[in-house]
Coordinates of C-alpha atoms in Angstrom, one line a residue:
M1 CA 268.4 175.9 151.3
R2 CA 267.9 178.3 154.2
D3 CA 267.4 176.7 157.7
G4 CA 269.1 173.5 156.4
F5 CA 266.3 172.3 154.2
V6 CA 267.3 170.4 151.0
K7 CA 264.7 169.4 148.6
A8 CA 265.3 165.8 147.5
A9 CA 263.6 163.4 145.1
V10 CA 263.6 159.8 144.2
S11 CA 262.4 158.8 140.7
S12 CA 261.8 155.5 138.9
P13 CA 261.1 156.5 135.3
E14 CA 259.7 154.0 132.8
L15 CA 262.6 152.2 131.1
R16 CA 263.3 149.6 128.4
V17 CA 265.6 146.8 129.2
A18 CA 269.0 147.3 127.3
D19 CA 267.7 150.5 125.5
C20 CA 270.2 153.0 126.9
R21 CA 269.2 155.8 124.6
F22 CA 265.5 155.6 125.7
N23 CA 266.5 155.3 129.3
R24 CA 268.8 158.2 129.2
E25 CA 266.0 160.4 127.6
Q26 CA 263.7 159.4 130.5
L27 CA 266.3 160.2 133.1
A28 CA 267.1 163.6 131.6
A29 CA 263.4 164.5 131.3
A30 CA 262.9 163.5 134.9
A31 CA 265.9 165.6 136.0
G32 CA 264.5 168.6 134.1
R33 CA 261.1 168.2 135.9
M34 CA 262.7 167.9 139.3
A35 CA 265.0 170.9 138.8
K36 CA 261.9 173.0 138.1
E37 CA 260.5 171.8 141.5
G38 CA 263.6 173.0 143.2
V39 CA 265.1 169.6 143.8
K40 CA 268.8 169.6 144.7
L41 CA 269.4 165.9 145.1
L42 CA 267.8 163.4 142.7
V43 CA 268.3 159.6 142.9
F44 CA 267.4 157.0 140.2
P45 CA 267.4 153.2 140.7
E46 CA 270.2 150.7 140.2
Y47 CA 271.2 150.2 136.5
S48 CA 268.9 153.0 135.6
L49 CA 270.7 153.5 132.2
T50 CA 270.4 149.9 131.2
G51 CA 267.8 148.3 133.3
Y52 CA 268.6 145.8 136.1
T53 CA 267.3 142.6 134.3
C54 CA 269.8 142.6 131.4
N55 CA 271.5 139.5 132.9
D56 CA 274.1 138.1 130.4
L57 CA 273.6 141.1 128.1
F58 CA 275.9 142.9 130.6
L59 CA 278.7 140.8 129.1
Q60 CA 278.2 142.5 125.7
D61 CA 280.4 145.4 124.8
T62 CA 277.6 147.0 122.9
L63 CA 275.5 147.4 126.1
L64 CA 278.5 148.6 128.1
D65 CA 279.5 151.1 125.5
G66 CA 275.8 152.2 125.2
A67 CA 275.6 152.8 129.0
L68 CA 278.8 155.0 129.0
Q69 CA 277.4 156.9 126.0
G70 CA 274.2 157.4 127.9
L71 CA 276.1 158.7 130.9
R72 CA 278.0 161.1 128.7
E73 CA 274.9 162.5 127.0
Y74 CA 273.0 162.7 130.4
R75 CA 275.7 164.9 131.9
E76 CA 275.6 167.1 128.8
E77 CA 271.8 167.4 128.9
T78 CA 271.7 168.2 132.6
K79 CA 274.7 170.5 132.9
N80 CA 272.6 173.6 133.3
L81 CA 270.4 172.1 136.0
D82 CA 271.0 173.2 139.6
L83 CA 270.9 169.7 141.1
V84 CA 273.1 166.7 141.8
S85 CA 271.8 163.3 140.5
V86 CA 272.7 159.7 141.1
L87 CA 272.1 157.1 138.4
G88 CA 273.2 153.5 137.8
L89 CA 275.2 151.7 135.1
P90 CA 277.6 148.8 134.6
Y91 CA 281.3 149.9 134.4
L92 CA 284.3 147.9 133.2
H93 CA 287.5 148.6 135.1
R94 CA 290.7 146.6 134.6
G95 CA 288.9 143.6 133.2
R96 CA 286.3 143.5 136.0
L97 CA 282.7 144.5 135.6
Y98 CA 281.2 146.6 138.4
N99 CA 277.8 147.8 139.3
V100 CA 278.3 151.5 139.9
A101 CA 276.3 154.6 140.8
A102 CA 277.4 157.7 139.0
V103 CA 277.2 161.1 140.7
V104 CA 276.6 163.8 138.1
C105 CA 276.4 167.6 138.8
R106 CA 276.6 170.5 136.3
G107 CA 278.0 168.4 133.5
T108 CA 280.6 166.7 135.6
V109 CA 280.8 163.1 136.8
C110 CA 281.9 163.7 140.4
G111 CA 282.5 160.0 141.1
L112 CA 281.6 156.4 140.5
V113 CA 280.6 154.3 143.5
P114 CA 280.7 150.5 143.0
K115 CA 278.6 148.0 144.8
S116 CA 280.3 146.5 147.8
H117 CA 278.3 143.3 148.2
V118 CA 277.2 141.4 145.0
P119 CA 274.5 138.8 145.6
N120 CA 275.0 135.3 144.4
Y121 CA 271.8 133.5 145.5
G122 CA 268.4 132.7 144.0
E123 CA 267.2 135.1 141.4
F124 CA 269.8 137.6 142.4
Y125 CA 272.8 135.9 140.7
E126 CA 274.5 139.1 140.0
A127 CA 277.9 137.6 140.8
R128 CA 277.7 135.8 137.4
Q129 CA 278.6 139.1 135.7
F130 CA 279.8 141.5 138.4
A131 CA 282.5 141.7 140.9
P132 CA 282.3 143.3 144.4
W133 CA 284.5 146.2 145.1
D134 CA 286.9 145.8 148.0
G135 CA 289.9 148.0 147.2
P136 CA 290.9 151.7 147.7
A137 CA 289.6 154.4 145.5
C138 CA 291.4 155.1 142.3
E139 CA 291.5 157.6 139.5
V140 CA 289.8 156.6 136.3
R141 CA 289.5 158.2 132.9
L142 CA 286.1 158.0 131.1
P143 CA 286.1 157.4 127.3
W144 CA 285.5 161.1 126.5
G145 CA 288.6 162.1 128.5
E146 CA 287.0 163.2 131.8
E147 CA 288.8 162.0 134.9
T148 CA 286.9 160.9 138.0
V149 CA 287.2 158.6 141.0
L150 CA 286.0 155.1 141.4
G151 CA 285.6 153.8 145.0
N152 CA 283.0 152.8 147.6
R153 CA 284.3 155.1 150.3
L154 CA 283.4 158.4 148.6
L155 CA 281.6 161.2 150.3
F156 CA 279.9 163.9 148.2
E157 CA 279.8 167.3 149.8
A158 CA 278.2 170.6 148.7
R159 CA 280.8 173.3 148.5
D160 CA 278.8 175.9 150.4
M161 CA 276.9 173.7 152.8
P162 CA 279.0 171.0 154.5
E163 CA 275.9 169.4 156.1
F164 CA 274.7 168.5 152.5
T165 CA 277.0 165.5 152.4
F166 CA 275.9 162.1 151.1
G167 CA 277.3 158.6 150.7
I168 CA 276.1 155.8 148.5
E169 CA 275.4 152.1 149.0
I170 CA 273.7 150.0 146.4
C171 CA 270.8 147.6 147.0
E172 CA 272.2 144.4 148.5
D173 CA 274.7 146.5 150.5
L174 CA 271.8 147.5 152.8
W175 CA 270.7 143.9 153.5
T176 CA 274.1 142.8 154.8
P177 CA 275.1 142.5 158.5
E178 CA 277.3 145.6 158.2
P179 CA 276.0 148.0 155.5
P180 CA 278.5 150.5 154.1
S181 CA 276.2 153.3 155.3
G182 CA 277.4 152.7 158.8
G183 CA 280.9 153.7 157.9
L184 CA 279.8 156.4 155.5
T185 CA 277.7 158.2 158.1
M186 CA 280.4 157.9 160.8
A187 CA 282.7 159.5 158.2
G188 CA 280.3 162.4 157.9
A189 CA 277.6 161.5 155.4
V190 CA 274.3 163.1 156.6
I191 CA 272.3 161.5 153.7
V192 CA 272.5 157.9 152.5
V193 CA 271.6 157.2 148.9
N194 CA 270.6 153.8 147.7
P195 CA 270.0 153.1 144.0
S196 CA 268.3 149.7 144.2
A197 CA 266.4 147.0 142.2
S198 CA 264.5 145.0 144.7
D199 CA 262.0 142.5 143.3
E200 CA 258.5 142.4 144.8
L201 CA 257.4 139.4 146.8
T202 CA 254.6 138.9 149.3
G203 CA 255.4 140.8 152.5
K204 CA 258.7 142.2 151.2
A205 CA 257.5 145.8 151.0
A206 CA 256.9 145.9 154.7
Y207 CA 260.2 144.3 155.5
R208 CA 262.0 146.7 153.1
R209 CA 260.3 149.7 154.7
E210 CA 261.3 148.7 158.2
L211 CA 264.9 148.0 157.0
V212 CA 265.2 151.5 155.6
K213 CA 263.6 153.1 158.6
N214 CA 265.9 151.2 161.0
Q215 CA 269.1 152.0 159.1
S216 CA 268.1 155.6 158.9
A217 CA 267.5 155.7 162.7
R218 CA 270.7 153.8 163.6
T219 CA 272.8 156.1 161.4
L220 CA 271.0 159.4 162.3
S221 CA 270.7 160.1 158.6
A222 CA 268.3 160.8 155.8
Y223 CA 267.9 157.7 153.6
L224 CA 266.8 157.9 150.0
Y225 CA 265.9 154.5 148.6
A226 CA 265.3 154.4 144.8
D227 CA 263.7 151.1 143.6
A228 CA 263.4 149.7 140.0
G229 CA 259.9 149.8 138.6
E230 CA 258.0 149.7 135.4
G231 CA 259.9 148.5 132.4
E232 CA 262.1 145.8 134.0
S233 CA 261.7 142.3 132.6
T234 CA 259.1 140.2 134.3
Q235 CA 260.5 137.0 133.0
D236 CA 261.1 135.7 136.6
M237 CA 260.5 138.7 138.8
V238 CA 258.3 141.8 139.1
Y239 CA 259.5 145.2 140.2
A240 CA 257.2 147.7 141.9
G241 CA 259.0 151.0 142.2
H242 CA 258.8 151.1 146.0
N243 CA 260.6 154.4 146.7
L244 CA 261.3 155.8 150.2
I245 CA 262.7 159.0 151.7
V246 CA 263.2 158.6 155.5
E247 CA 264.7 161.0 158.0
N248 CA 266.0 159.6 161.3
G249 CA 263.7 156.7 161.1
V250 CA 260.6 158.7 160.1
I251 CA 259.1 158.2 156.6
L252 CA 258.8 161.6 154.9
A253 CA 257.7 160.3 151.5
E254 CA 256.9 156.9 150.0
S255 CA 255.5 155.6 146.7
Q256 CA 253.4 152.5 147.3
P257 CA 254.4 149.4 145.3
F258 CA 252.9 149.3 141.8
A259 CA 251.7 152.9 142.1
E260 CA 251.1 154.8 138.9
N261 CA 253.5 157.5 139.8
H262 CA 256.8 156.4 141.5
D263 CA 258.2 159.9 141.9
I264 CA 258.5 161.3 145.4
I265 CA 259.7 164.7 146.5
T266 CA 260.2 166.2 150.0
E267 CA 262.5 168.3 152.1
I268 CA 265.3 166.9 154.2
D269 CA 266.1 168.9 157.4
L270 CA 269.9 168.6 157.5
Y271 CA 270.2 170.9 160.5
R272 CA 267.9 168.7 162.5
L273 CA 270.0 165.7 161.7
R274 CA 273.1 167.7 162.7
S275 CA 271.4 168.5 166.0
E276 CA 270.6 164.8 166.6
R277 CA 274.2 163.8 166.1
R278 CA 275.4 166.7 168.3
R279 CA 273.1 165.4 171.1
M280 CA 273.9 161.7 170.6
T281 CA 277.5 161.6 171.8
T282 CA 277.5 157.9 171.4
F283 CA 277.3 158.3 167.6
P284 CA 281.0 157.8 166.7
L285 CA 281.8 160.4 164.1
M286 CA 285.4 160.0 162.7
A287 CA 287.8 162.8 163.5
D288 CA 289.7 162.1 160.3
P289 CA 287.8 160.1 157.7
G290 CA 290.8 160.1 155.4
E291 CA 292.6 157.9 157.9
Y292 CA 290.0 155.2 157.2
G293 CA 290.1 155.6 153.4
Y294 CA 287.2 157.9 153.0
E295 CA 287.5 160.6 150.4
I296 CA 285.4 163.8 150.0
R297 CA 284.3 164.9 146.5
K298 CA 282.9 168.4 146.2
F299 CA 280.0 169.5 144.1
F300 CA 278.2 172.8 143.7
V301 CA 274.5 173.5 143.8
G302 CA 272.8 176.8 144.9
T303 CA 272.4 176.8 148.6
G304 CA 271.3 180.3 149.3
E305 CA 267.7 180.1 148.1
V306 CA 264.7 179.5 150.4
T307 CA 263.4 176.0 149.9
Q308 CA 259.6 175.8 149.6
L309 CA 258.3 173.5 152.3
T310 CA 255.9 170.7 151.4
R311 CA 256.6 168.1 154.1
H312 CA 254.1 167.6 156.9
Y313 CA 254.6 168.9 160.4
D314 CA 252.3 167.8 163.2
R315 CA 250.7 170.6 165.1
T316 CA 251.1 168.4 168.2
P317 CA 254.6 166.8 167.9
F318 CA 254.3 165.2 171.3
V319 CA 251.1 163.3 170.2
P320 CA 251.1 160.4 167.8
A321 CA 249.2 161.2 164.6
T322 CA 247.1 158.1 164.3
K323 CA 244.4 156.8 166.7
R324 CA 246.0 153.4 167.0
H325 CA 249.4 154.9 167.9
R326 CA 247.9 157.4 170.2
E327 CA 246.1 154.6 172.2
E328 CA 249.3 152.6 172.4
R329 CA 251.3 155.6 173.5
C330 CA 248.7 156.7 176.1
N331 CA 248.6 153.3 177.6
E332 CA 252.4 153.1 177.7
I333 CA 252.7 156.6 179.3
L334 CA 250.1 155.8 182.0
N335 CA 252.0 152.7 182.8
I336 CA 255.3 154.6 183.1
Q337 CA 253.7 157.2 185.4
A338 CA 252.0 154.6 187.5
N339 CA 255.0 152.4 187.8
G340 CA 257.2 155.3 188.7
L341 CA 254.8 156.3 191.5
A342 CA 254.4 152.7 192.6
K343 CA 258.1 152.3 193.0
R344 CA 258.3 155.5 195.1
L345 CA 255.4 154.4 197.3
R346 CA 256.9 151.0 197.8
H347 CA 260.4 152.4 198.6
T348 CA 259.1 154.9 201.2
G349 CA 256.6 152.5 202.7
C350 CA 253.8 154.9 202.0
K351 CA 250.3 153.5 201.8
N352 CA 248.6 156.9 201.4
A353 CA 248.8 159.6 198.9
V354 CA 247.4 163.1 198.9
I355 CA 246.3 165.0 195.8
G356 CA 244.9 168.5 195.4
L357 CA 241.9 167.9 193.1
S358 CA 240.7 171.0 191.3
G359 CA 238.4 169.5 188.6
G360 CA 240.9 170.5 185.9
L361 CA 242.9 168.4 183.5
D362 CA 246.2 168.1 185.3
S363 CA 244.9 167.1 188.7
T364 CA 242.5 164.7 187.0
L365 CA 245.3 162.9 185.2
A366 CA 247.4 162.8 188.4
L367 CA 244.5 161.1 190.3
L368 CA 244.0 158.6 187.5
V369 CA 247.7 157.7 187.6
T370 CA 247.6 157.4 191.4
V371 CA 244.6 155.1 191.2
R372 CA 246.5 152.9 188.7
A373 CA 249.6 152.8 190.9
F374 CA 247.5 151.9 194.0
D375 CA 245.7 149.1 192.0
R376 CA 249.1 147.8 190.9
L377 CA 250.4 147.7 194.4
G378 CA 247.1 146.1 195.7
L379 CA 246.5 149.1 198.0
D380 CA 243.0 150.3 199.0
R381 CA 242.0 153.3 197.0
T382 CA 240.6 154.9 200.2
G383 CA 244.3 155.6 201.0
I384 CA 244.2 158.2 198.3
G385 CA 243.2 161.5 199.8
S386 CA 241.5 163.7 197.2
V387 CA 241.5 167.1 198.7
T388 CA 239.3 169.9 197.2
M389 CA 240.1 173.4 198.4
P390 CA 237.6 175.9 197.1
C391 CA 238.5 179.6 197.3
F392 CA 237.7 182.9 195.6
G393 CA 238.0 181.6 192.0
T394 CA 236.4 178.2 192.3
T395 CA 233.4 177.6 190.0
S396 CA 230.6 175.1 190.7
R397 CA 231.5 173.2 187.6
T398 CA 235.1 172.4 188.6
Y399 CA 234.1 171.8 192.2
E400 CA 231.4 169.3 191.3
N401 CA 233.6 167.5 188.9
A402 CA 236.3 167.2 191.5
V403 CA 233.9 165.8 194.1
R404 CA 232.2 163.4 191.6
L405 CA 235.6 162.2 190.3
A406 CA 237.0 161.5 193.8
E407 CA 233.8 159.6 194.8
E408 CA 233.5 157.6 191.5
L409 CA 237.1 156.4 191.8
G410 CA 236.6 155.2 195.4
T411 CA 239.1 157.6 196.9
T412 CA 238.7 159.5 200.2
L413 CA 237.3 163.0 199.6
R414 CA 238.2 165.8 201.9
E415 CA 237.1 169.4 201.5
V416 CA 239.0 172.3 203.0
D417 CA 237.5 175.7 202.3
I418 CA 240.5 178.1 202.3
K419 CA 238.7 181.4 201.9
E420 CA 239.0 182.2 205.6
S421 CA 242.6 181.1 206.1
V422 CA 243.7 183.0 203.0
S423 CA 241.9 186.1 204.2
I424 CA 243.6 185.9 207.6
H425 CA 246.9 185.5 205.9
F426 CA 246.3 188.6 203.8
R427 CA 245.4 190.5 207.0
D428 CA 248.6 189.2 208.7
I429 CA 250.9 190.4 205.9
G430 CA 248.9 193.6 205.3
H431 CA 247.6 192.8 201.8
D432 CA 244.3 194.4 200.7
I433 CA 242.1 191.5 199.6
R434 CA 240.5 193.8 197.0
V435 CA 243.9 194.1 195.2
Q436 CA 243.8 191.0 193.0
D437 CA 247.5 190.9 192.1
V438 CA 250.1 188.2 192.1
T439 CA 250.1 188.1 195.9
Y440 CA 246.4 187.6 195.8
E441 CA 246.8 184.6 193.4
N442 CA 249.9 183.0 194.8
G443 CA 248.7 183.3 198.4
Q444 CA 245.9 180.9 197.5
A445 CA 248.3 178.5 195.7
R446 CA 250.7 178.4 198.6
E447 CA 248.0 177.9 201.2
R448 CA 246.7 174.9 199.2
T449 CA 250.2 173.3 199.1
Q450 CA 250.7 173.8 202.9
I451 CA 247.4 172.1 203.5
L452 CA 248.3 169.2 201.3
M453 CA 251.7 168.8 202.9
D454 CA 250.2 168.8 206.4
I455 CA 247.5 166.3 205.5
A456 CA 250.2 164.1 204.1
N457 CA 252.0 164.3 207.4
Q458 CA 248.8 163.4 209.2
S459 CA 248.3 160.3 207.1
G460 CA 251.9 159.3 206.7
G461 CA 251.5 159.7 203.0
M462 CA 253.0 161.8 200.2
V463 CA 251.8 164.7 198.1
I464 CA 251.4 163.9 194.4
G465 CA 252.3 166.8 192.1
T466 CA 249.9 167.6 189.3
G467 CA 251.8 170.3 187.3
D468 CA 252.7 169.4 183.6
M469 CA 255.8 170.0 181.5
S470 CA 254.2 172.9 179.5
E471 CA 253.5 174.8 182.7
L472 CA 257.1 174.1 183.9
A473 CA 258.6 175.3 180.6
L474 CA 256.7 178.6 180.9
G475 CA 257.2 178.9 184.7
W476 CA 253.4 178.9 185.0
A477 CA 253.6 177.6 188.6
T478 CA 253.6 179.3 192.0
Y479 CA 257.1 178.8 193.5
N480 CA 256.7 176.6 196.5
G481 CA 253.0 176.4 195.7
D482 CA 251.7 174.0 193.1
H483 CA 255.4 174.0 192.0
M484 CA 256.2 171.6 195.0
S485 CA 255.3 168.0 195.8
M486 CA 256.9 164.7 196.9
Y487 CA 256.5 163.2 193.4
G488 CA 255.3 164.9 190.3
V489 CA 253.7 162.3 188.0
N490 CA 252.9 164.8 185.2
C491 CA 256.3 166.6 185.1
S492 CA 257.3 165.4 181.7
V493 CA 253.9 165.3 180.1
P494 CA 253.1 168.4 177.9
K495 CA 249.6 169.9 178.1
T496 CA 248.6 168.8 174.6
L497 CA 249.3 165.2 175.6
V498 CA 247.6 165.5 179.0
R499 CA 244.4 166.0 177.2
Y500 CA 244.8 162.8 175.1
L501 CA 245.7 160.8 178.2
V502 CA 242.5 161.8 180.0
Q503 CA 240.6 161.2 176.7
Y504 CA 242.1 157.8 176.4
Y505 CA 241.2 156.9 180.0
A506 CA 237.6 158.1 179.4
D507 CA 237.3 156.2 176.1
T508 CA 238.5 152.9 177.7
S509 CA 236.6 153.2 180.9
D510 CA 233.8 150.7 181.7
S511 CA 232.0 153.2 183.9
P512 CA 229.5 155.5 182.2
A513 CA 229.6 157.9 185.2
L514 CA 233.4 158.2 185.0
K515 CA 233.2 158.8 181.2
E516 CA 230.7 161.6 181.8
I517 CA 232.9 163.3 184.4
L518 CA 236.1 163.0 182.3
Y519 CA 234.5 164.3 179.2
D520 CA 233.2 167.4 181.1
V521 CA 236.7 167.9 182.5
L522 CA 238.0 167.8 178.9
D523 CA 235.5 170.5 177.9
T524 CA 236.4 172.8 180.8
P525 CA 238.7 175.8 179.9
V526 CA 242.2 175.5 181.4
S527 CA 242.4 177.9 184.4
P528 CA 244.1 178.2 187.8
E529 CA 240.9 179.6 189.1
L530 CA 242.6 182.2 191.3
L531 CA 240.4 185.1 190.4
P532 CA 236.7 185.4 191.2
P533 CA 234.3 184.0 188.5
K534 CA 232.1 186.2 186.4
E535 CA 228.5 185.2 186.5
G536 CA 229.4 181.8 187.7
E537 CA 231.8 181.1 184.9
I538 CA 235.6 180.9 184.8
S539 CA 237.1 184.4 184.4
Q540 CA 240.8 183.5 184.3
R541 CA 241.7 181.5 181.2
T542 CA 245.3 180.4 181.1
E543 CA 245.7 180.5 177.3
D544 CA 244.4 184.1 177.2
I545 CA 247.3 185.0 179.5
V546 CA 250.3 183.0 178.4
G547 CA 249.1 181.8 174.9
P548 CA 247.7 178.7 173.3
Y549 CA 249.3 175.5 174.6
E550 CA 249.4 173.9 171.2
L551 CA 251.8 176.7 170.1
H552 CA 253.9 176.5 173.2
D553 CA 254.2 172.8 173.0
F554 CA 255.2 173.1 169.3
F555 CA 257.9 175.7 170.3
L556 CA 259.0 173.6 173.3
Y557 CA 259.5 170.5 171.1
Y558 CA 261.7 172.2 168.6
V559 CA 263.7 174.1 171.2
L560 CA 264.5 171.2 173.4
R561 CA 264.3 168.2 171.1
C562 CA 266.0 169.8 168.0
G563 CA 267.8 172.9 169.3
F564 CA 266.3 175.1 166.6
P565 CA 266.8 178.9 166.7
P566 CA 263.7 181.2 166.9
S567 CA 263.8 182.1 163.2
K568 CA 263.4 178.4 162.2
I569 CA 260.8 177.7 164.8
F570 CA 258.9 180.7 163.6
R571 CA 259.1 179.6 160.0
L572 CA 257.8 176.1 160.9
A573 CA 255.0 177.4 163.1
V574 CA 253.8 179.8 160.4
Y575 CA 253.9 177.0 157.9
T576 CA 252.1 174.5 160.2
F577 CA 249.5 176.8 161.7
Q578 CA 248.9 179.0 158.6
D579 CA 245.2 178.4 158.6
K580 CA 244.7 179.1 162.3
Y581 CA 247.1 181.8 163.5
N582 CA 248.6 184.8 161.6
K583 CA 252.3 185.6 161.7
E584 CA 251.9 188.4 164.3
T585 CA 250.0 186.1 166.7
I586 CA 252.7 183.4 166.3
Y587 CA 255.4 185.9 166.9
K588 CA 253.7 187.3 170.0
W589 CA 253.5 183.9 171.7
L590 CA 257.0 182.8 170.5
Y591 CA 258.4 185.9 172.1
T592 CA 256.4 185.1 175.3
F593 CA 257.8 181.5 175.2
F594 CA 261.4 182.5 175.1
H595 CA 261.0 185.3 177.6
R596 CA 259.3 183.1 180.2
F597 CA 261.5 180.0 179.3
F598 CA 264.7 181.9 180.3
R599 CA 263.3 183.9 183.2
Q600 CA 261.7 180.9 184.9
Q601 CA 264.5 178.4 184.9
F602 CA 265.0 178.9 188.6
K603 CA 261.7 177.1 189.2
R604 CA 262.9 174.1 187.1
S605 CA 266.3 174.0 188.8
C606 CA 264.7 172.6 192.0
L607 CA 261.9 170.4 190.7
P608 CA 260.7 167.3 192.7
D609 CA 261.3 163.9 191.3
G610 CA 259.0 162.6 188.6
P611 CA 259.0 160.0 185.7
K612 CA 260.3 160.8 182.3
V613 CA 257.8 159.6 179.7
G614 CA 259.2 160.9 176.4
T615 CA 262.3 162.2 174.7
V616 CA 261.8 165.7 176.0
S617 CA 261.9 166.6 179.7
V618 CA 262.8 169.7 181.8
S619 CA 264.3 167.8 184.7
P620 CA 267.4 169.6 186.0
R621 CA 269.0 166.2 186.9
G622 CA 269.4 164.9 183.3
D623 CA 267.5 166.5 180.5
L624 CA 267.8 170.3 180.9
R625 CA 271.0 171.3 182.7
M626 CA 270.5 175.0 182.2
P627 CA 271.8 177.8 184.4
S628 CA 269.1 179.8 186.2
D629 CA 270.8 183.0 185.3
A630 CA 271.4 182.4 181.5
S631 CA 270.9 185.4 179.3
D632 CA 268.4 185.4 176.5
A633 CA 270.0 188.3 174.6
L634 CA 271.0 186.2 171.6
W635 CA 267.5 184.7 171.3
K636 CA 265.9 188.1 171.8
A637 CA 268.1 189.6 169.1
E638 CA 266.9 187.0 166.6
L639 CA 263.3 187.6 167.7
D640 CA 263.8 191.3 167.1
R641 CA 264.9 190.6 163.5
I642 CA 261.8 188.5 163.0
H643 CA 259.7 191.4 164.3
E644 CA 261.4 193.8 161.9
S645 CA 260.5 191.6 159.0
L646 CA 256.8 191.8 160.0
V647 CA 256.6 195.6 160.3

């Protein structure tokens, strides 16, 4: 379970109502299959040893004894399996009947967790046979002499991996105003297990799905929901085996209702959940769970092995996976950017804005956002000064796109050729113009910024920054050049998302001419265009120098959003991009990322204001309070170990 991954499964085997022997055989067979798949945590539905729909048969000693015998035989049959499993049965204690989930590991019943809330309405008249549990945990002796604990405030923790801790609530418990999982997770449970038997009604699957997702998100936990399926009585209700595995509100695996196979398997990232709780200081973890009646029960499963990954990771974690969600997100982000800028314009009394328009993606997005802000304020678009400043590296393609875009959007186009002024500046500082080094490149960038600032002074306006978050993370910005503005509308938008925002604007535009321009901008290679073109084409491609932005955005997400170390990020990148980049290429750019990320913090420490659009940002005022002189020695040491494994 290296890197915090635990393979978990939910299974709804075929059963027969009240046939405990048959049901036990099905559960044991499922456990055997799951163990071969590397599963460490397996959850079965409510009353999985008897069936949920036994009704008054639960009052028969024969069924109760059969259930306990089934539990005894299940623990014997699975004692050599390296997994912990949760199964359901009725249990009689001091004259009261309880609906319990039994936790079994290596031939031991680690604990019995009774249902806290027993339904007494409609078809769920469980209170006819069962009592809710509302007392402290107590020791109980099972018929074969084994002693265990009965209680609804039990936490089950792996001996060698404290993050592998789960608590249990049963079916109806989740549907109450204060589910037990709230207290269980505050007491330290990272996983919530729910053996359930939820009947299927029109629209209920969607409601159930949202309920599980929301509870998982609220408790910053993984949630395993095991639903009764085939084999239950259909006398009055039908059960569909709607199983779910959710991590922090995101569905990792789901069996659709009435599917032929109800088994689902995936990996839970316990370290990511730990990271989320560490970041979310408002999540009230208990300092001493025992003070509130919670008791920890230990179990042992192998934690040293490497879990084979099967879950899906998006190559572009900042970008929604589906077209509908992308469109919703793009519209929302454009509104956030435009509203942020509109507020700043209104506050300062500015009715003019100045943008350096290069014909590239970032400046195009900045102009589109500014146009939207001006429209929102009812300002004339001619107050937007679109300034194109051709120099040594400008190509006809980007120049023409910049000009056409400014004119098509109704802004005021202004061209300032900076070749002469930059050449004079090089002469003044004694720089040979034939030496195309960092001075040659940055001199152009700073000249452009000076021009923009001065034009803004002339018009009583403000300079709109165009740089994106990916560039800021890598320090791919000229200090006091394109690094500086009065308001940076793209400062928290990663490069991979910039592309989708421009694409969305093009797709939803009513202007064929604007569509054509934007599509060509999207097809243009990313470049600062600070070196002379070769045969009229862009010679300086950013991704050839600093690496592919899709990799850097992937790294950035898991560094800032999840706090993952280099080794885990490398593993996830190799797994996610295995058909596109080899290990050596991924390592090369991961090393570049960490090297530049640490070395370039001084640029991020003095960023202009700009709107935050997502959960990750590099603003020094709230999201990334990182010292400019922080050492990267620990990260580099881990990167060196990765390199040694590749040699």
